[in-house]
mmCIF file of C-alpha atoms in Angstrom:
data_model
loop_
_atom_site.group_PDB
_atom_site.id
_atom_site.type_symbol
_atom_site.label_atom_id
_atom_site.label_comp_id
_atom_site.label_asym_id
_atom_site.label_seq_id
_atom_site.Cartn_x
_atom_site.Cartn_y
_atom_site.Cartn_z
ATOM 1 C CA MET A 112 5.192 9.870 30.491
ATOM 2 C CA SER A 113 3.344 12.105 31.606
ATOM 3 C CA SER A 114 -0.122 11.458 31.700
ATOM 4 C CA GLY A 115 -0.865 14.619 29.762
ATOM 5 C CA PHE A 116 0.476 12.570 27.051
ATOM 6 C CA TRP A 117 -1.199 9.681 27.396
ATOM 7 C CA SER A 118 -4.896 11.676 28.213
ATOM 8 C CA MET A 119 -3.627 13.855 24.652
ATOM 9 C CA GLY A 120 -5.359 16.647 25.584
ATOM 10 C CA GLY A 121 -8.485 14.584 25.772
ATOM 11 C CA TYR A 122 -8.583 12.828 22.866
ATOM 12 C CA ALA A 123 -7.263 9.778 23.785
ATOM 13 C CA ARG A 124 -9.808 7.451 22.870
ATOM 14 C CA TYR A 125 -9.656 8.554 18.813
ATOM 15 C CA VAL A 126 -5.478 9.364 18.911
ATOM 16 C CA TRP A 127 -4.489 5.830 20.668
ATOM 17 C CA PRO A 128 -6.984 3.964 18.525
ATOM 18 C CA CYS A 129 -6.445 5.627 15.128
ATOM 19 C CA PHE A 130 -2.215 4.867 15.852
ATOM 20 C CA GLY A 131 -3.537 1.229 17.013
ATOM 21 C CA PHE A 132 -4.992 0.457 14.235
ATOM 22 C CA ALA A 133 -1.964 1.710 12.323
ATOM 23 C CA GLY A 134 0.219 -0.346 13.623
ATOM 24 C CA VAL A 135 -2.538 -4.127 13.559
ATOM 25 C CA ILE A 136 -1.915 -2.770 8.761
ATOM 26 C CA LEU A 137 1.254 -2.844 9.370
ATOM 27 C CA GLY A 138 1.335 -6.061 10.851
ATOM 28 C CA TRP A 139 -0.873 -7.170 8.623
ATOM 29 C CA ASN A 140 0.681 -6.995 5.557
ATOM 30 C CA LEU A 141 4.209 -7.651 6.629
ATOM 31 C CA TRP A 142 3.121 -10.800 8.622
ATOM 32 C CA SER A 143 1.160 -11.776 4.888
ATOM 33 C CA ALA A 144 3.976 -10.720 2.480
ATOM 34 C CA ARG A 145 6.200 -13.527 5.156
ATOM 35 C CA ARG A 146 3.057 -15.703 4.537
ATOM 36 C CA ALA A 147 2.217 -15.800 1.091
ATOM 37 C CA MET A 148 6.075 -15.557 0.075
ATOM 38 C CA ALA A 149 6.865 -18.802 2.510
ATOM 39 C CA ALA A 150 3.138 -20.857 0.460
ATOM 40 C CA ALA A 151 4.482 -19.969 -2.284
ATOM 41 C CA ARG A 152 7.978 -21.213 -2.663
ATOM 42 C CA LEU A 153 6.366 -24.546 -0.550
ATOM 43 C CA ARG A 154 4.060 -25.026 -3.725
ATOM 44 C CA ALA A 155 7.503 -23.918 -5.391
ATOM 45 C CA GLN A 156 9.051 -27.245 -3.453
ATOM 46 C CA ARG A 157 6.595 -29.885 -3.649
ATOM 47 C CA ALA A 158 5.833 -28.667 -8.170
ATOM 48 C CA LEU A 159 9.931 -29.938 -7.497
ATOM 49 C CA GLU A 160 9.898 -32.896 -5.661
ATOM 50 C CA ILE A 161 6.657 -33.759 -8.146
ATOM 51 C CA ALA A 162 9.156 -33.996 -11.614
ATOM 52 C CA LEU A 163 12.211 -35.138 -9.555
ATOM 53 C CA ALA A 164 9.523 -37.684 -8.938
ATOM 54 C CA GLU A 165 8.361 -38.547 -12.009
ATOM 55 C CA GLY A 166 11.930 -38.182 -13.903
ATOM 56 C CA ALA A 167 13.259 -40.449 -11.424
ATOM 57 C CA SER A 168 10.617 -43.016 -12.421
ATOM 58 C CA GLN A 169 10.740 -42.636 -16.261
ATOM 59 C CA MET B 203 18.844 3.055 -19.236
ATOM 60 C CA TRP B 204 16.532 0.599 -21.949
ATOM 61 C CA THR B 205 18.928 -2.568 -21.101
ATOM 62 C CA TRP B 206 16.920 -1.626 -17.162
ATOM 63 C CA PHE B 207 14.033 -1.485 -18.054
ATOM 64 C CA TYR B 208 14.179 -4.964 -20.135
ATOM 65 C CA LYS B 209 15.210 -6.079 -17.383
ATOM 66 C CA LEU B 210 12.604 -5.901 -15.206
ATOM 67 C CA ALA B 211 10.318 -8.176 -17.983
ATOM 68 C CA SER B 212 12.764 -10.455 -16.503
ATOM 69 C CA PRO B 213 11.428 -12.640 -13.806
ATOM 70 C CA PRO B 214 13.980 -13.699 -12.409
ATOM 71 C CA TYR B 215 16.410 -11.051 -12.205
ATOM 72 C CA VAL B 216 13.159 -9.430 -10.865
ATOM 73 C CA TYR B 217 13.415 -11.936 -7.747
ATOM 74 C CA GLY B 218 16.501 -11.338 -7.361
ATOM 75 C CA ILE B 219 16.536 -7.250 -6.875
ATOM 76 C CA ALA B 220 13.201 -7.540 -4.768
ATOM 77 C CA ALA B 221 15.161 -10.575 -2.342
ATOM 78 C CA ALA B 222 17.712 -8.461 -2.293
ATOM 79 C CA PHE B 223 15.652 -4.625 -1.544
ATOM 80 C CA VAL B 224 13.674 -6.582 1.037
ATOM 81 C CA PRO B 225 16.226 -5.947 3.766
ATOM 82 C CA TRP B 226 17.522 -2.618 2.925
ATOM 83 C CA LEU B 227 13.600 -0.501 2.191
ATOM 84 C CA LEU B 228 12.662 -2.653 6.521
ATOM 85 C CA SER B 229 15.063 -1.308 8.004
ATOM 86 C CA ALA B 230 14.693 2.485 6.119
ATOM 87 C CA ALA B 231 11.458 2.357 6.714
ATOM 88 C CA ALA B 232 12.050 1.025 10.717
ATOM 89 C CA LEU B 233 13.615 4.089 10.971
ATOM 90 C CA ALA B 234 11.647 6.363 9.564
ATOM 91 C CA LEU B 235 8.926 4.972 10.955
ATOM 92 C CA CYS B 236 10.580 5.448 14.634
ATOM 93 C CA TYR B 237 10.991 9.434 14.284
ATOM 94 C CA GLY B 238 7.971 10.522 12.518
ATOM 95 C CA LEU B 239 6.408 8.638 15.153
ATOM 96 C CA VAL B 240 8.703 9.239 18.103
ATOM 97 C CA ALA B 241 8.750 13.641 16.971
ATOM 98 C CA GLY B 242 5.125 13.127 15.550
ATOM 99 C CA LEU B 243 4.024 12.325 18.212
ATOM 100 C CA ALA B 244 6.197 13.913 21.776
ATOM 101 C CA ILE B 245 7.996 16.461 20.523
ATOM 102 C CA ALA B 246 5.203 18.496 17.463
ATOM 103 C CA PRO B 247 3.926 20.987 19.587
ATOM 104 C CA PRO B 248 -0.559 20.595 19.446
ATOM 105 C CA ASP B 249 -2.377 22.593 16.710
ATOM 106 C CA TYR B 250 -3.781 26.261 18.011
ATOM 107 C CA GLN B 251 -7.233 24.797 16.089
ATOM 108 C CA GLN B 252 -7.856 20.803 16.740
ATOM 109 C CA GLY B 253 -5.387 20.162 19.502
ATOM 110 C CA ASP B 254 -3.998 16.943 20.104
ATOM 111 C CA ALA B 255 -6.255 14.998 17.898
ATOM 112 C CA PHE B 256 -3.971 16.672 14.939
ATOM 113 C CA ARG B 257 -1.640 14.507 15.270
ATOM 114 C CA MET B 258 -3.864 11.345 13.437
ATOM 115 C CA ILE B 259 -2.461 12.940 10.342
ATOM 116 C CA TYR B 260 0.216 11.354 11.217
ATOM 117 C CA VAL B 261 -1.255 8.199 9.756
ATOM 118 C CA HIS B 262 -4.136 8.858 8.220
ATOM 119 C CA VAL B 263 -2.619 11.158 5.387
ATOM 120 C CA PRO B 264 0.060 8.598 4.546
ATOM 121 C CA SER B 265 -2.181 5.709 4.670
ATOM 122 C CA ALA B 266 -4.704 8.049 2.184
ATOM 123 C CA LEU B 267 -1.445 9.004 0.284
ATOM 124 C CA LEU B 268 -0.075 5.680 0.308
ATOM 125 C CA SER B 269 -4.015 4.612 -0.933
ATOM 126 C CA LEU B 270 -3.623 6.892 -4.322
ATOM 127 C CA THR B 271 0.301 5.687 -5.286
ATOM 128 C CA ILE B 272 -0.279 1.889 -4.381
ATOM 129 C CA TYR B 273 -3.388 1.959 -7.503
ATOM 130 C CA THR B 274 -1.520 4.717 -9.853
ATOM 131 C CA VAL B 275 1.712 1.794 -9.420
ATOM 132 C CA MET B 276 -1.271 -0.650 -9.214
ATOM 133 C CA ALA B 277 -3.139 0.484 -12.578
ATOM 134 C CA ALA B 278 0.337 1.570 -14.312
ATOM 135 C CA ALA B 279 1.462 -2.083 -14.446
ATOM 136 C CA SER B 280 -1.645 -3.104 -15.812
ATOM 137 C CA ALA B 281 -1.482 -1.233 -17.799
ATOM 138 C CA VAL B 282 2.080 -2.496 -18.896
ATOM 139 C CA ALA B 283 1.119 -6.524 -18.273
ATOM 140 C CA LEU B 284 -1.769 -5.466 -21.618
ATOM 141 C CA ILE B 285 0.053 -3.494 -23.694
ATOM 142 C CA TRP B 286 3.679 -4.602 -23.794
ATOM 143 C CA ARG B 287 1.915 -8.516 -22.709
ATOM 144 C CA ILE B 288 5.110 -8.452 -19.650
ATOM 145 C CA LYS B 289 3.557 -10.969 -17.595
ATOM 146 C CA VAL B 290 5.792 -8.969 -14.366
ATOM 147 C CA GLY B 291 2.886 -6.464 -14.853
ATOM 148 C CA HIS B 292 1.318 -9.230 -14.010
ATOM 149 C CA ALA B 293 2.461 -10.049 -11.305
ATOM 150 C CA VAL B 294 3.114 -6.490 -9.592
ATOM 151 C CA ALA B 295 -0.564 -5.631 -9.288
ATOM 152 C CA ALA B 296 -1.601 -9.009 -8.479
ATOM 153 C CA ALA B 297 1.551 -8.494 -5.398
ATOM 154 C CA SER B 298 0.421 -4.290 -4.481
ATOM 155 C CA ALA B 299 -3.903 -5.248 -4.846
ATOM 156 C CA PRO B 300 -3.786 -6.232 -0.838
ATOM 157 C CA ILE B 301 -1.406 -3.802 -0.139
ATOM 158 C CA GLY B 302 -3.393 -1.352 -1.900
ATOM 159 C CA ALA B 303 -7.191 -2.460 -0.126
ATOM 160 C CA SER B 304 -5.491 -3.085 3.402
ATOM 161 C CA PHE B 305 -3.783 1.128 2.875
ATOM 162 C CA THR B 306 -7.126 2.595 2.357
ATOM 163 C CA LEU B 307 -9.085 0.557 5.024
ATOM 164 C CA ALA B 308 -6.996 2.596 7.246
ATOM 165 C CA ALA B 309 -6.867 5.835 5.905
ATOM 166 C CA LEU B 310 -10.982 5.505 5.233
ATOM 167 C CA VAL B 311 -10.238 3.820 9.514
ATOM 168 C CA THR B 312 -8.287 6.590 10.562
ATOM 169 C CA GLY B 313 -10.245 9.233 9.083
ATOM 170 C CA SER B 314 -13.080 8.164 11.099
ATOM 171 C CA LEU B 315 -11.589 8.669 14.441
ATOM 172 C CA TRP B 316 -10.690 11.698 13.206
ATOM 173 C CA GLY B 317 -13.509 12.803 11.850
ATOM 174 C CA ARG B 318 -15.829 12.274 15.151
ATOM 175 C CA PRO B 319 -14.280 14.893 17.422
ATOM 176 C CA MET B 320 -13.862 17.386 14.315
ATOM 177 C CA TRP B 321 -17.221 16.798 12.711
ATOM 178 C CA GLY B 322 -19.264 15.578 14.935
ATOM 179 C CA THR B 323 -20.304 12.279 13.197
ATOM 180 C CA TYR B 324 -17.753 8.609 12.141
ATOM 181 C CA TRP B 325 -18.845 9.085 8.846
ATOM 182 C CA ALA B 326 -20.584 11.281 6.095
ATOM 183 C CA TRP B 327 -21.449 11.234 2.507
ATOM 184 C CA ASP B 328 -18.995 13.861 1.567
ATOM 185 C CA PRO B 329 -17.019 13.522 -1.575
ATOM 186 C CA ARG B 330 -13.462 12.660 -0.464
ATOM 187 C CA LEU B 331 -14.615 9.900 1.821
ATOM 188 C CA THR B 332 -17.000 8.469 -0.792
ATOM 189 C CA SER B 333 -14.310 7.944 -3.708
ATOM 190 C CA GLU B 334 -12.362 6.926 -0.945
ATOM 191 C CA LEU B 335 -14.585 4.159 -0.417
ATOM 192 C CA ILE B 336 -15.052 3.555 -3.736
ATOM 193 C CA LEU B 337 -11.405 2.846 -4.264
ATOM 194 C CA LEU B 338 -12.141 0.654 -1.498
ATOM 195 C CA PHE B 339 -14.010 -0.844 -3.609
ATOM 196 C CA LEU B 340 -11.794 -0.954 -6.771
ATOM 197 C CA TYR B 341 -9.099 -3.539 -4.722
ATOM 198 C CA VAL B 342 -11.902 -5.545 -3.490
ATOM 199 C CA GLY B 343 -13.066 -5.190 -7.104
ATOM 200 C CA VAL B 344 -9.459 -6.265 -8.466
ATOM 201 C CA MET B 345 -8.722 -9.106 -6.286
ATOM 202 C CA SER B 346 -11.911 -10.433 -7.137
ATOM 203 C CA LEU B 347 -11.510 -10.792 -10.762
ATOM 204 C CA ARG B 348 -7.941 -11.931 -10.569
ATOM 205 C CA SER B 349 -9.400 -14.753 -8.708
ATOM 206 C CA ALA B 350 -12.899 -14.983 -10.285
ATOM 207 C CA PHE B 351 -11.242 -17.112 -13.185
ATOM 208 C CA GLU B 352 -10.408 -21.149 -13.779
ATOM 209 C CA ASP B 353 -7.370 -19.351 -16.631
ATOM 210 C CA PRO B 354 -5.141 -17.134 -14.638
ATOM 211 C CA ALA B 355 -4.366 -15.221 -17.660
ATOM 212 C CA ARG B 356 -7.808 -14.402 -17.957
ATOM 213 C CA GLY B 357 -8.514 -13.338 -14.505
ATOM 214 C CA ASP B 358 -4.578 -11.224 -14.874
ATOM 215 C CA ARG B 359 -5.757 -9.578 -18.313
ATOM 216 C CA ALA B 360 -9.224 -9.125 -16.455
ATOM 217 C CA ALA B 361 -8.419 -7.514 -13.537
ATOM 218 C CA ALA B 362 -5.634 -5.923 -15.693
ATOM 219 C CA LEU B 363 -7.880 -4.052 -17.189
ATOM 220 C CA LEU B 364 -10.670 -2.905 -13.885
ATOM 221 C CA ALA B 365 -6.983 -1.825 -12.873
ATOM 222 C CA VAL B 366 -6.645 0.625 -15.991
ATOM 223 C CA VAL B 367 -10.277 1.608 -16.376
ATOM 224 C CA GLY B 368 -10.662 2.687 -11.994
ATOM 225 C CA VAL B 369 -7.659 4.463 -12.508
ATOM 226 C CA VAL B 370 -10.376 7.594 -13.050
ATOM 227 C CA ASN B 371 -10.762 7.428 -9.253
ATOM 228 C CA VAL B 372 -7.479 8.129 -8.438
ATOM 229 C CA PRO B 373 -7.317 12.487 -9.525
ATOM 230 C CA ILE B 374 -11.346 12.136 -8.365
ATOM 231 C CA VAL B 375 -10.096 11.387 -5.039
ATOM 232 C CA HIS B 376 -7.539 13.087 -4.797
ATOM 233 C CA PHE B 377 -9.170 16.743 -6.537
ATOM 234 C CA SER B 378 -12.309 16.032 -4.727
ATOM 235 C CA VAL B 379 -11.759 18.640 -2.007
ATOM 236 C CA VAL B 380 -12.086 21.253 -4.267
ATOM 237 C CA TRP B 381 -14.084 20.377 -7.033
ATOM 238 C CA TRP B 382 -16.890 19.750 -4.648
ATOM 239 C CA ASN B 383 -18.220 21.184 -1.251
ATOM 240 C CA SER B 384 -16.516 18.432 1.432
ATOM 241 C CA LEU B 385 -16.095 19.224 4.785
ATOM 242 C CA HIS B 386 -12.278 17.535 4.373
ATOM 243 C CA GLN B 387 -10.022 19.736 4.707
ATOM 244 C CA GLY B 388 -8.395 21.337 1.593
ATOM 245 C CA ALA B 389 -4.501 19.858 0.866
ATOM 246 C CA THR B 390 -1.549 20.731 3.179
ATOM 247 C CA VAL B 391 1.281 19.276 1.484
ATOM 248 C CA VAL B 392 1.057 17.134 -1.488
ATOM 249 C CA LYS B 393 -0.788 20.991 -3.589
ATOM 250 C CA LEU B 394 0.921 23.515 -5.757
ATOM 251 C CA GLY B 395 3.169 26.212 -3.313
ATOM 252 C CA ALA B 396 4.310 25.212 -0.576
ATOM 253 C CA PRO B 397 2.863 23.626 2.783
ATOM 254 C CA SER B 398 0.204 24.606 4.715
ATOM 255 C CA MET B 399 2.181 23.995 8.154
ATOM 256 C CA PRO B 400 4.627 24.624 10.116
ATOM 257 C CA GLY B 401 8.262 22.809 10.326
ATOM 258 C CA SER B 402 7.675 21.213 13.819
ATOM 259 C CA MET B 403 4.641 19.343 12.151
ATOM 260 C CA LEU B 404 6.033 18.644 8.878
ATOM 261 C CA TRP B 405 8.432 16.963 8.776
ATOM 262 C CA PRO B 406 7.198 13.969 11.368
ATOM 263 C CA LEU B 407 4.302 13.955 8.784
ATOM 264 C CA LEU B 408 7.565 13.704 5.572
ATOM 265 C CA ALA B 409 8.994 11.076 7.669
ATOM 266 C CA MET B 410 6.162 9.179 8.082
ATOM 267 C CA TRP B 411 5.114 9.511 4.377
ATOM 268 C CA LEU B 412 8.777 7.699 3.350
ATOM 269 C CA GLY B 413 8.187 5.848 6.541
ATOM 270 C CA PHE B 414 5.121 4.608 4.684
ATOM 271 C CA MET B 415 6.785 4.604 1.522
ATOM 272 C CA LEU B 416 9.439 2.873 2.501
ATOM 273 C CA PHE B 417 7.252 0.186 3.903
ATOM 274 C CA TYR B 418 5.735 -0.558 0.767
ATOM 275 C CA GLY B 419 8.218 -0.977 -0.845
ATOM 276 C CA ALA B 420 9.568 -3.999 1.541
ATOM 277 C CA VAL B 421 5.573 -6.001 1.566
ATOM 278 C CA LEU B 422 5.519 -5.306 -3.085
ATOM 279 C CA CYS B 423 8.919 -6.851 -2.507
ATOM 280 C CA MET B 424 8.482 -10.101 -0.325
ATOM 281 C CA ARG B 425 4.581 -10.410 -1.926
ATOM 282 C CA LEU B 426 6.474 -9.785 -5.560
ATOM 283 C CA GLN B 427 8.233 -12.422 -4.854
ATOM 284 C CA GLY B 428 5.348 -15.496 -4.005
ATOM 285 C CA GLU B 429 3.756 -14.075 -7.118
ATOM 286 C CA LEU B 430 6.441 -15.203 -9.106
ATOM 287 C CA LEU B 431 7.403 -17.665 -8.029
ATOM 288 C CA ASN B 432 3.691 -18.891 -7.641
ATOM 289 C CA ARG B 433 4.029 -17.834 -11.433
ATOM 290 C CA GLU B 434 7.250 -19.292 -12.943
ATOM 291 C CA ARG B 435 7.061 -22.364 -10.490
ATOM 292 C CA GLN B 436 7.698 -24.726 -13.806
ATOM 293 C CA ALA B 437 9.814 -22.623 -14.709
ATOM 294 C CA LEU B 438 13.623 -23.995 -14.540
ATOM 295 C CA TRP B 439 14.951 -20.535 -12.928
ATOM 296 C CA VAL B 440 12.638 -21.580 -9.705
ATOM 297 C CA ARG B 441 13.767 -24.780 -9.400
ATOM 298 C CA GLU B 442 17.278 -23.785 -9.130
ATOM 299 C CA ALA B 443 16.093 -21.033 -6.729
ATOM 300 C CA ILE B 444 14.651 -23.340 -4.017
ATOM 301 C CA LYS B 445 17.411 -25.334 -4.305
ATOM 302 C CA SER B 446 19.959 -22.539 -3.797
#
């Protein structure tokens, strides 16, 4: 890549942080959605285990 | 048509659809974003006035459009949930709120990074910027209100009411550049008539916009699965889904 591409016509210190921040937002969304889904699955799993344990004790 | 609409009120049906859509939406989003990034950063010519600084449009405009789209989706889902008492509506609204807030923040930050070289300032109390900031506060308000009640059903209703009332801000954000004197430039793409951009600049923007929309769809489907599992964890279908 040429240095002209990276310097963005003198606007590099605005253009690259702009794209970087957008990348962080996309990455955070993906990470937090996966985390929320995994946490929900875990809670549902625990609820199921409790229900099964209660069923077995009765 | 109506059968399909009624099916959307069924949590297990929506959970299944969401799970099936995620890989397709993510793949399509990755393709659109890759094309948009390469074409926007390396192929599109510099703007005759703004030079290479205009390239920030490729993340700023999709973020801003998505912030409005997601709020509209959230308000519509909330209205459906309030009017027809469809629980999935509350789940869609709850899943959309953090995504919308993050893209509103992205629109504000990328906009201020663009504003510094073009306007000479990172921030101005301009109608477009101020109404977009109010949009961020609305998202935060909706999320806070939902979690402020011990009874989740009351939290859902209160958040849904705020989401529906707050939708009045969406046209204000969009038309602020028309209704008031604004530093912000007028509509370039979303307007009546042809976009005022040449194709070499427009196509990468449309690709990025599509990529952001598809990405929102994918993340919404993932969050929606989590919301439905949380809300329905005592239901038989959740137990069967977890067992499998």
